[in-house]
PDB file of N, CA, C and O in Angstrom, chain B, residues numbered from 101:
ATOM      1  N   MET B 101    -176.438 138.379 -48.380  1.00  0.00           N
ATOM      2  CA  MET B 101    -176.014 137.903 -47.080  1.00  0.00           C
ATOM      3  C   MET B 101    -177.068 138.325 -46.057  1.00  0.00           C
ATOM      4  O   MET B 101    -177.386 139.508 -45.931  1.00  0.00           O
ATOM      5  N   LYS B 102    -177.598 137.359 -45.341  1.00  0.00           N
ATOM      6  CA  LYS B 102    -178.646 137.645 -44.379  1.00  0.00           C
ATOM      7  C   LYS B 102    -178.235 137.179 -42.990  1.00  0.00           C
ATOM      8  O   LYS B 102    -177.796 136.045 -42.799  1.00  0.00           O
ATOM      9  N   LEU B 103    -178.388 138.078 -42.026  1.00  0.00           N
ATOM     10  CA  LEU B 103    -178.083 137.764 -40.640  1.00  0.00           C
ATOM     11  C   LEU B 103    -179.102 136.772 -40.103  1.00  0.00           C
ATOM     12  O   LEU B 103    -180.305 136.939 -40.303  1.00  0.00           O
ATOM     13  N   ASN B 104    -178.624 135.750 -39.429  1.00  0.00           N
ATOM     14  CA  ASN B 104    -179.508 134.785 -38.779  1.00  0.00           C
ATOM     15  C   ASN B 104    -179.674 135.235 -37.334  1.00  0.00           C
ATOM     16  O   ASN B 104    -178.735 135.147 -36.542  1.00  0.00           O
ATOM     17  N   ARG B 105    -180.857 135.716 -36.988  1.00  0.00           N
ATOM     18  CA  ARG B 105    -181.074 136.278 -35.654  1.00  0.00           C
ATOM     19  C   ARG B 105    -180.860 135.257 -34.545  1.00  0.00           C
ATOM     20  O   ARG B 105    -180.379 135.611 -33.468  1.00  0.00           O
ATOM     21  N   ASN B 106    -181.206 133.999 -34.788  1.00  0.00           N
ATOM     22  CA  ASN B 106    -180.993 132.964 -33.769  1.00  0.00           C
ATOM     23  C   ASN B 106    -179.512 132.735 -33.506  1.00  0.00           C
ATOM     24  O   ASN B 106    -179.098 132.537 -32.364  1.00  0.00           O
ATOM     25  N   LYS B 107    -178.714 132.763 -34.577  1.00  0.00           N
ATOM     26  CA  LYS B 107    -177.266 132.604 -34.408  1.00  0.00           C
ATOM     27  C   LYS B 107    -176.684 133.794 -33.661  1.00  0.00           C
ATOM     28  O   LYS B 107    -175.778 133.635 -32.843  1.00  0.00           O
ATOM     29  N   LEU B 108    -177.204 134.993 -33.940  1.00  0.00           N
ATOM     30  CA  LEU B 108    -176.738 136.185 -33.234  1.00  0.00           C
ATOM     31  C   LEU B 108    -177.065 136.085 -31.752  1.00  0.00           C
ATOM     32  O   LEU B 108    -176.208 136.341 -30.906  1.00  0.00           O
ATOM     33  N   LEU B 109    -178.291 135.716 -31.436  1.00  0.00           N
ATOM     34  CA  LEU B 109    -178.698 135.587 -30.035  1.00  0.00           C
ATOM     35  C   LEU B 109    -177.890 134.509 -29.326  1.00  0.00           C
ATOM     36  O   LEU B 109    -177.516 134.683 -28.166  1.00  0.00           O
ATOM     37  N   LEU B 110    -177.617 133.407 -30.000  1.00  0.00           N
ATOM     38  CA  LEU B 110    -176.814 132.337 -29.425  1.00  0.00           C
ATOM     39  C   LEU B 110    -175.379 132.811 -29.165  1.00  0.00           C
ATOM     40  O   LEU B 110    -174.808 132.527 -28.112  1.00  0.00           O
ATOM     41  N   ALA B 111    -174.806 133.530 -30.124  1.00  0.00           N
ATOM     42  CA  ALA B 111    -173.452 134.051 -29.958  1.00  0.00           C
ATOM     43  C   ALA B 111    -173.390 135.046 -28.800  1.00  0.00           C
ATOM     44  O   ALA B 111    -172.416 135.067 -28.047  1.00  0.00           O
ATOM     45  N   MET B 112    -174.420 135.859 -28.661  1.00  0.00           N
ATOM     46  CA  MET B 112    -174.471 136.798 -27.541  1.00  0.00           C
ATOM     47  C   MET B 112    -174.565 136.052 -26.214  1.00  0.00           C
ATOM     48  O   MET B 112    -173.917 136.430 -25.238  1.00  0.00           O
ATOM     49  N   ALA B 113    -175.356 135.011 -26.178  1.00  0.00           N
ATOM     50  CA  ALA B 113    -175.489 134.211 -24.960  1.00  0.00           C
ATOM     51  C   ALA B 113    -174.167 133.528 -24.616  1.00  0.00           C
ATOM     52  O   ALA B 113    -173.761 133.495 -23.455  1.00  0.00           O
ATOM     53  N   ASN B 114    -173.505 132.987 -25.630  1.00  0.00           N
ATOM     54  CA  ASN B 114    -172.205 132.328 -25.398  1.00  0.00           C
ATOM     55  C   ASN B 114    -171.162 133.300 -24.867  1.00  0.00           C
ATOM     56  O   ASN B 114    -170.306 132.930 -24.064  1.00  0.00           O
ATOM     57  N   ALA B 115    -171.239 134.548 -25.323  1.00  0.00           N
ATOM     58  CA  ALA B 115    -170.285 135.573 -24.891  1.00  0.00           C
ATOM     59  C   ALA B 115    -170.745 136.265 -23.607  1.00  0.00           C
ATOM     60  O   ALA B 115    -170.029 137.111 -23.070  1.00  0.00           O
ATOM     61  N   CYS B 116    -171.936 135.912 -23.112  1.00  0.00           N
ATOM     62  CA  CYS B 116    -172.513 136.541 -21.919  1.00  0.00           C
ATOM     63  C   CYS B 116    -172.530 138.058 -22.067  1.00  0.00           C
ATOM     64  O   CYS B 116    -172.072 138.789 -21.189  1.00  0.00           O
ATOM     65  N   ILE B 117    -173.069 138.517 -23.197  1.00  0.00           N
ATOM     66  CA  ILE B 117    -173.064 139.931 -23.532  1.00  0.00           C
ATOM     67  C   ILE B 117    -174.481 140.415 -23.813  1.00  0.00           C
ATOM     68  O   ILE B 117    -175.280 139.704 -24.423  1.00  0.00           O
ATOM     69  N   THR B 118    -174.785 141.623 -23.366  1.00  0.00           N
ATOM     70  CA  THR B 118    -176.105 142.216 -23.603  1.00  0.00           C
ATOM     71  C   THR B 118    -176.072 143.037 -24.895  1.00  0.00           C
ATOM     72  O   THR B 118    -175.009 143.272 -25.469  1.00  0.00           O
ATOM     73  N   ILE B 119    -177.240 143.460 -25.330  1.00  0.00           N
ATOM     74  CA  ILE B 119    -177.310 144.304 -26.525  1.00  0.00           C
ATOM     75  C   ILE B 119    -176.547 145.607 -26.287  1.00  0.00           C
ATOM     76  O   ILE B 119    -175.851 146.094 -27.178  1.00  0.00           O
ATOM     77  N   GLY B 120    -176.675 146.157 -25.107  1.00  0.00           N
ATOM     78  CA  GLY B 120    -175.967 147.391 -24.785  1.00  0.00           C
ATOM     79  C   GLY B 120    -174.459 147.227 -24.846  1.00  0.00           C
ATOM     80  O   GLY B 120    -173.753 148.081 -25.383  1.00  0.00           O
ATOM     81  N   GLU B 121    -173.968 146.126 -24.293  1.00  0.00           N
ATOM     82  CA  GLU B 121    -172.523 145.853 -24.323  1.00  0.00           C
ATOM     83  C   GLU B 121    -172.050 145.605 -25.746  1.00  0.00           C
ATOM     84  O   GLU B 121    -170.973 146.056 -26.137  1.00  0.00           O
ATOM     85  N   LEU B 122    -172.856 144.887 -26.520  1.00  0.00           N
ATOM     86  CA  LEU B 122    -172.487 144.624 -27.914  1.00  0.00           C
ATOM     87  C   LEU B 122    -172.467 145.921 -28.713  1.00  0.00           C
ATOM     88  O   LEU B 122    -171.604 146.105 -29.572  1.00  0.00           O
ATOM     89  N   ALA B 123    -173.396 146.808 -28.444  1.00  0.00           N
ATOM     90  CA  ALA B 123    -173.426 148.102 -29.127  1.00  0.00           C
ATOM     91  C   ALA B 123    -172.140 148.877 -28.841  1.00  0.00           C
ATOM     92  O   ALA B 123    -171.539 149.464 -29.741  1.00  0.00           O
ATOM     93  N   GLU B 124    -171.738 148.866 -27.595  1.00  0.00           N
ATOM     94  CA  GLU B 124    -170.522 149.580 -27.200  1.00  0.00           C
ATOM     95  C   GLU B 124    -169.280 148.983 -27.851  1.00  0.00           C
ATOM     96  O   GLU B 124    -168.425 149.715 -28.351  1.00  0.00           O
ATOM     97  N   LYS B 125    -169.179 147.659 -27.845  1.00  0.00           N
ATOM     98  CA  LYS B 125    -168.004 146.981 -28.410  1.00  0.00           C
ATOM     99  C   LYS B 125    -167.939 147.056 -29.930  1.00  0.00           C
ATOM    100  O   LYS B 125    -166.855 147.167 -30.504  1.00  0.00           O
ATOM    101  N   SER B 126    -169.094 146.996 -30.582  1.00  0.00           N
ATOM    102  CA  SER B 126    -169.120 146.916 -32.042  1.00  0.00           C
ATOM    103  C   SER B 126    -169.217 148.268 -32.739  1.00  0.00           C
ATOM    104  O   SER B 126    -168.856 148.398 -33.909  1.00  0.00           O
ATOM    105  N   GLY B 127    -169.708 149.277 -32.012  1.00  0.00           N
ATOM    106  CA  GLY B 127    -169.926 150.567 -32.641  1.00  0.00           C
ATOM    107  C   GLY B 127    -171.223 150.621 -33.439  1.00  0.00           C
ATOM    108  O   GLY B 127    -171.464 151.572 -34.183  1.00  0.00           O
ATOM    109  N   VAL B 128    -172.049 149.605 -33.282  1.00  0.00           N
ATOM    110  CA  VAL B 128    -173.357 149.539 -33.939  1.00  0.00           C
ATOM    111  C   VAL B 128    -174.386 150.003 -32.906  1.00  0.00           C
ATOM    112  O   VAL B 128    -174.332 149.584 -31.749  1.00  0.00           O
ATOM    113  N   SER B 129    -175.310 150.854 -33.307  1.00  0.00           N
ATOM    114  CA  SER B 129    -176.250 151.416 -32.343  1.00  0.00           C
ATOM    115  C   SER B 129    -177.115 150.340 -31.686  1.00  0.00           C
ATOM    116  O   SER B 129    -177.409 149.294 -32.266  1.00  0.00           O
ATOM    117  N   ARG B 130    -177.503 150.643 -30.461  1.00  0.00           N
ATOM    118  CA  ARG B 130    -178.374 149.729 -29.720  1.00  0.00           C
ATOM    119  C   ARG B 130    -179.707 149.550 -30.451  1.00  0.00           C
ATOM    120  O   ARG B 130    -180.253 148.448 -30.489  1.00  0.00           O
ATOM    121  N   THR B 131    -180.225 150.633 -31.028  1.00  0.00           N
ATOM    122  CA  THR B 131    -181.482 150.575 -31.772  1.00  0.00           C
ATOM    123  C   THR B 131    -181.379 149.613 -32.954  1.00  0.00           C
ATOM    124  O   THR B 131    -182.271 148.796 -33.181  1.00  0.00           O
ATOM    125  N   ALA B 132    -180.282 149.720 -33.702  1.00  0.00           N
ATOM    126  CA  ALA B 132    -180.080 148.833 -34.852  1.00  0.00           C
ATOM    127  C   ALA B 132    -179.970 147.385 -34.398  1.00  0.00           C
ATOM    128  O   ALA B 132    -180.573 146.499 -35.003  1.00  0.00           O
ATOM    129  N   LEU B 133    -179.210 147.138 -33.344  1.00  0.00           N
ATOM    130  CA  LEU B 133    -179.051 145.766 -32.840  1.00  0.00           C
ATOM    131  C   LEU B 133    -180.383 145.193 -32.385  1.00  0.00           C
ATOM    132  O   LEU B 133    -180.655 144.009 -32.584  1.00  0.00           O
ATOM    133  N   THR B 134    -181.208 146.023 -31.778  1.00  0.00           N
ATOM    134  CA  THR B 134    -182.527 145.569 -31.347  1.00  0.00           C
ATOM    135  C   THR B 134    -183.369 145.155 -32.551  1.00  0.00           C
ATOM    136  O   THR B 134    -184.066 144.142 -32.505  1.00  0.00           O
ATOM    137  N   LYS B 135    -183.304 145.934 -33.621  1.00  0.00           N
ATOM    138  CA  LYS B 135    -184.035 145.593 -34.846  1.00  0.00           C
ATOM    139  C   LYS B 135    -183.505 144.298 -35.449  1.00  0.00           C
ATOM    140  O   LYS B 135    -184.286 143.479 -35.935  1.00  0.00           O
ATOM    141  N   PHE B 136    -182.186 144.102 -35.426  1.00  0.00           N
ATOM    142  CA  PHE B 136    -181.588 142.885 -35.988  1.00  0.00           C
ATOM    143  C   PHE B 136    -182.025 141.657 -35.190  1.00  0.00           C
ATOM    144  O   PHE B 136    -182.391 140.635 -35.770  1.00  0.00           O
ATOM    145  N   THR B 137    -181.987 141.760 -33.858  1.00  0.00           N
ATOM    146  CA  THR B 137    -182.347 140.607 -33.036  1.00  0.00           C
ATOM    147  C   THR B 137    -183.835 140.302 -33.090  1.00  0.00           C
ATOM    148  O   THR B 137    -184.253 139.173 -32.833  1.00  0.00           O
ATOM    149  N   ALA B 138    -184.634 141.309 -33.425  1.00  0.00           N
ATOM    150  CA  ALA B 138    -186.079 141.101 -33.560  1.00  0.00           C
ATOM    151  C   ALA B 138    -186.455 140.613 -34.955  1.00  0.00           C
ATOM    152  O   ALA B 138    -187.606 140.248 -35.197  1.00  0.00           O
ATOM    153  N   GLY B 139    -185.490 140.606 -35.874  1.00  0.00           N
ATOM    154  CA  GLY B 139    -185.758 140.171 -37.233  1.00  0.00           C
ATOM    155  C   GLY B 139    -186.479 141.216 -38.065  1.00  0.00           C
ATOM    156  O   GLY B 139    -187.042 140.889 -39.110  1.00  0.00           O
ATOM    157  N   LYS B 140    -186.473 142.480 -37.618  1.00  0.00           N
ATOM    158  CA  LYS B 140    -187.167 143.549 -38.333  1.00  0.00           C
ATOM    159  C   LYS B 140    -186.303 144.239 -39.365  1.00  0.00           C
ATOM    160  O   LYS B 140    -186.802 145.003 -40.191  1.00  0.00           O
ATOM    161  N   SER B 141    -185.005 143.974 -39.322  1.00  0.00           N
ATOM    162  CA  SER B 141    -184.075 144.631 -40.234  1.00  0.00           C
ATOM    163  C   SER B 141    -182.890 143.709 -40.470  1.00  0.00           C
ATOM    164  O   SER B 141    -182.564 142.869 -39.632  1.00  0.00           O
ATOM    165  N   ASN B 142    -182.248 143.875 -41.626  1.00  0.00           N
ATOM    166  CA  ASN B 142    -181.066 143.086 -41.940  1.00  0.00           C
ATOM    167  C   ASN B 142    -179.887 144.036 -42.161  1.00  0.00           C
ATOM    168  O   ASN B 142    -179.981 144.961 -42.967  1.00  0.00           O
ATOM    169  N   PRO B 143    -178.779 143.812 -41.449  1.00  0.00           N
ATOM    170  CA  PRO B 143    -177.640 144.719 -41.562  1.00  0.00           C
ATOM    171  C   PRO B 143    -176.851 144.548 -42.853  1.00  0.00           C
ATOM    172  O   PRO B 143    -176.934 143.521 -43.527  1.00  0.00           O
ATOM    173  N   LYS B 144    -176.084 145.582 -43.175  1.00  0.00           N
ATOM    174  CA  LYS B 144    -175.165 145.532 -44.309  1.00  0.00           C
ATOM    175  C   LYS B 144    -174.027 144.582 -43.946  1.00  0.00           C
ATOM    176  O   LYS B 144    -173.772 144.345 -42.765  1.00  0.00           O
ATOM    177  N   PRO B 145    -173.340 144.034 -44.955  1.00  0.00           N
ATOM    178  CA  PRO B 145    -172.230 143.113 -44.673  1.00  0.00           C
ATOM    179  C   PRO B 145    -171.174 143.697 -43.734  1.00  0.00           C
ATOM    180  O   PRO B 145    -170.666 142.983 -42.869  1.00  0.00           O
ATOM    181  N   ALA B 146    -170.836 144.972 -43.885  1.00  0.00           N
ATOM    182  CA  ALA B 146    -169.828 145.580 -43.014  1.00  0.00           C
ATOM    183  C   ALA B 146    -170.297 145.606 -41.558  1.00  0.00           C
ATOM    184  O   ALA B 146    -169.496 145.447 -40.637  1.00  0.00           O
ATOM    185  N   THR B 147    -171.584 145.806 -41.364  1.00  0.00           N
ATOM    186  CA  THR B 147    -172.135 145.828 -40.007  1.00  0.00           C
ATOM    187  C   THR B 147    -172.094 144.439 -39.394  1.00  0.00           C
ATOM    188  O   THR B 147    -171.789 144.288 -38.211  1.00  0.00           O
ATOM    189  N   ILE B 148    -172.398 143.424 -40.191  1.00  0.00           N
ATOM    190  CA  ILE B 148    -172.292 142.045 -39.694  1.00  0.00           C
ATOM    191  C   ILE B 148    -170.844 141.772 -39.293  1.00  0.00           C
ATOM    192  O   ILE B 148    -170.593 141.097 -38.295  1.00  0.00           O
ATOM    193  N   GLY B 149    -169.897 142.290 -40.064  1.00  0.00           N
ATOM    194  CA  GLY B 149    -168.483 142.136 -39.737  1.00  0.00           C
ATOM    195  C   GLY B 149    -168.137 142.774 -38.407  1.00  0.00           C
ATOM    196  O   GLY B 149    -167.393 142.188 -37.620  1.00  0.00           O
ATOM    197  N   LYS B 150    -168.659 143.960 -38.136  1.00  0.00           N
ATOM    198  CA  LYS B 150    -168.409 144.639 -36.860  1.00  0.00           C
ATOM    199  C   LYS B 150    -168.967 143.838 -35.689  1.00  0.00           C
ATOM    200  O   LYS B 150    -168.332 143.721 -34.640  1.00  0.00           O
ATOM    201  N   ILE B 151    -170.161 143.290 -35.884  1.00  0.00           N
ATOM    202  CA  ILE B 151    -170.794 142.496 -34.830  1.00  0.00           C
ATOM    203  C   ILE B 151    -169.983 141.233 -34.562  1.00  0.00           C
ATOM    204  O   ILE B 151    -169.719 140.891 -33.409  1.00  0.00           O
ATOM    205  N   ALA B 152    -169.588 140.541 -35.631  1.00  0.00           N
ATOM    206  CA  ALA B 152    -168.809 139.318 -35.484  1.00  0.00           C
ATOM    207  C   ALA B 152    -167.476 139.598 -34.781  1.00  0.00           C
ATOM    208  O   ALA B 152    -167.060 138.844 -33.901  1.00  0.00           O
ATOM    209  N   LYS B 153    -166.826 140.664 -35.170  1.00  0.00           N
ATOM    210  CA  LYS B 153    -165.542 141.026 -34.554  1.00  0.00           C
ATOM    211  C   LYS B 153    -165.716 141.303 -33.065  1.00  0.00           C
ATOM    212  O   LYS B 153    -164.903 140.866 -32.250  1.00  0.00           O
ATOM    213  N   ALA B 154    -166.765 142.022 -32.711  1.00  0.00           N
ATOM    214  CA  ALA B 154    -167.023 142.337 -31.305  1.00  0.00           C
ATOM    215  C   ALA B 154    -167.309 141.077 -30.486  1.00  0.00           C
ATOM    216  O   ALA B 154    -166.991 141.013 -29.299  1.00  0.00           O
ATOM    217  N   LEU B 155    -167.913 140.075 -31.138  1.00  0.00           N
ATOM    218  CA  LEU B 155    -168.225 138.814 -30.455  1.00  0.00           C
ATOM    219  C   LEU B 155    -167.065 137.817 -30.513  1.00  0.00           C
ATOM    220  O   LEU B 155    -167.105 136.776 -29.857  1.00  0.00           O
ATOM    221  N   GLY B 156    -166.041 138.134 -31.293  1.00  0.00           N
ATOM    222  CA  GLY B 156    -164.889 137.241 -31.408  1.00  0.00           C
ATOM    223  C   GLY B 156    -165.181 135.992 -32.216  1.00  0.00           C
ATOM    224  O   GLY B 156    -164.613 134.930 -31.958  1.00  0.00           O
ATOM    225  N   ILE B 157    -166.072 136.117 -33.201  1.00  0.00           N
ATOM    226  CA  ILE B 157    -166.430 134.972 -34.041  1.00  0.00           C
ATOM    227  C   ILE B 157    -166.309 135.364 -35.513  1.00  0.00           C
ATOM    228  O   ILE B 157    -166.058 136.525 -35.835  1.00  0.00           O
ATOM    229  N   LYS B 158    -166.489 134.391 -36.399  1.00  0.00           N
ATOM    230  CA  LYS B 158    -166.435 134.631 -37.840  1.00  0.00           C
ATOM    231  C   LYS B 158    -167.802 135.082 -38.344  1.00  0.00           C
ATOM    232  O   LYS B 158    -168.835 134.729 -37.774  1.00  0.00           O
ATOM    233  N   VAL B 159    -167.794 135.858 -39.407  1.00  0.00           N
ATOM    234  CA  VAL B 159    -169.040 136.304 -40.035  1.00  0.00           C
ATOM    235  C   VAL B 159    -169.910 135.104 -40.396  1.00  0.00           C
ATOM    236  O   VAL B 159    -171.131 135.151 -40.245  1.00  0.00           O
ATOM    237  N   GLN B 160    -169.283 134.032 -40.873  1.00  0.00           N
ATOM    238  CA  GLN B 160    -170.022 132.829 -41.263  1.00  0.00           C
ATOM    239  C   GLN B 160    -170.850 132.264 -40.115  1.00  0.00           C
ATOM    240  O   GLN B 160    -171.838 131.566 -40.341  1.00  0.00           O
ATOM    241  N   ASP B 161    -170.446 132.568 -38.878  1.00  0.00           N
ATOM    242  CA  ASP B 161    -171.177 132.072 -37.712  1.00  0.00           C
ATOM    243  C   ASP B 161    -172.455 132.853 -37.440  1.00  0.00           C
ATOM    244  O   ASP B 161    -173.246 132.472 -36.577  1.00  0.00           O
ATOM    245  N   LEU B 162    -172.663 133.953 -38.177  1.00  0.00           N
ATOM    246  CA  LEU B 162    -173.838 134.794 -37.946  1.00  0.00           C
ATOM    247  C   LEU B 162    -174.822 134.829 -39.107  1.00  0.00           C
ATOM    248  O   LEU B 162    -175.948 135.301 -38.948  1.00  0.00           O
ATOM    249  N   ILE B 163    -174.417 134.341 -40.263  1.00  0.00           N
ATOM    250  CA  ILE B 163    -175.304 134.449 -41.431  1.00  0.00           C
ATOM    251  C   ILE B 163    -176.030 133.144 -41.705  1.00  0.00           C
ATOM    252  O   ILE B 163    -175.622 132.071 -41.261  1.00  0.00           O
ATOM    253  N   GLU B 164    -177.121 133.272 -42.450  1.00  0.00           N
ATOM    254  CA  GLU B 164    -177.887 132.083 -42.815  1.00  0.00           C
ATOM    255  C   GLU B 164    -177.112 131.257 -43.833  1.00  0.00           C
ATOM    256  O   GLU B 164    -176.402 131.796 -44.681  1.00  0.00           O
ATOM    257  N   ASP B 165    -177.262 129.949 -43.732  1.00  0.00           N
ATOM    258  CA  ASP B 165    -176.559 129.029 -44.642  1.00  0.00           C
ATOM    259  C   ASP B 165    -177.170 129.040 -46.018  1.00  0.00           C
ATOM    260  O   ASP B 165    -176.703 128.326 -46.906  1.00  0.00           O
TER     261      ASP B 165
END
C-alpha cells in the first residue's frame, strides 16, 4: 500500500488544513507528514488510516490505485 502524495495534498486542500493541524488531529508527527507530502517516505498502513480518519475520508482516497 503506497500513499499518493498528490491525493494527500488534495485532501488537505479540500479540508482547508495545514500540516501542523493534520499532525495535531491525526497524532502523526509534523516531521513524518512533511516527509510523506514530499514523497521522501511512505507511511505504514495504520498511519495512513490515522491520516484518513483525521481528514474524514477513506483510506482508498489516499493510496495509489
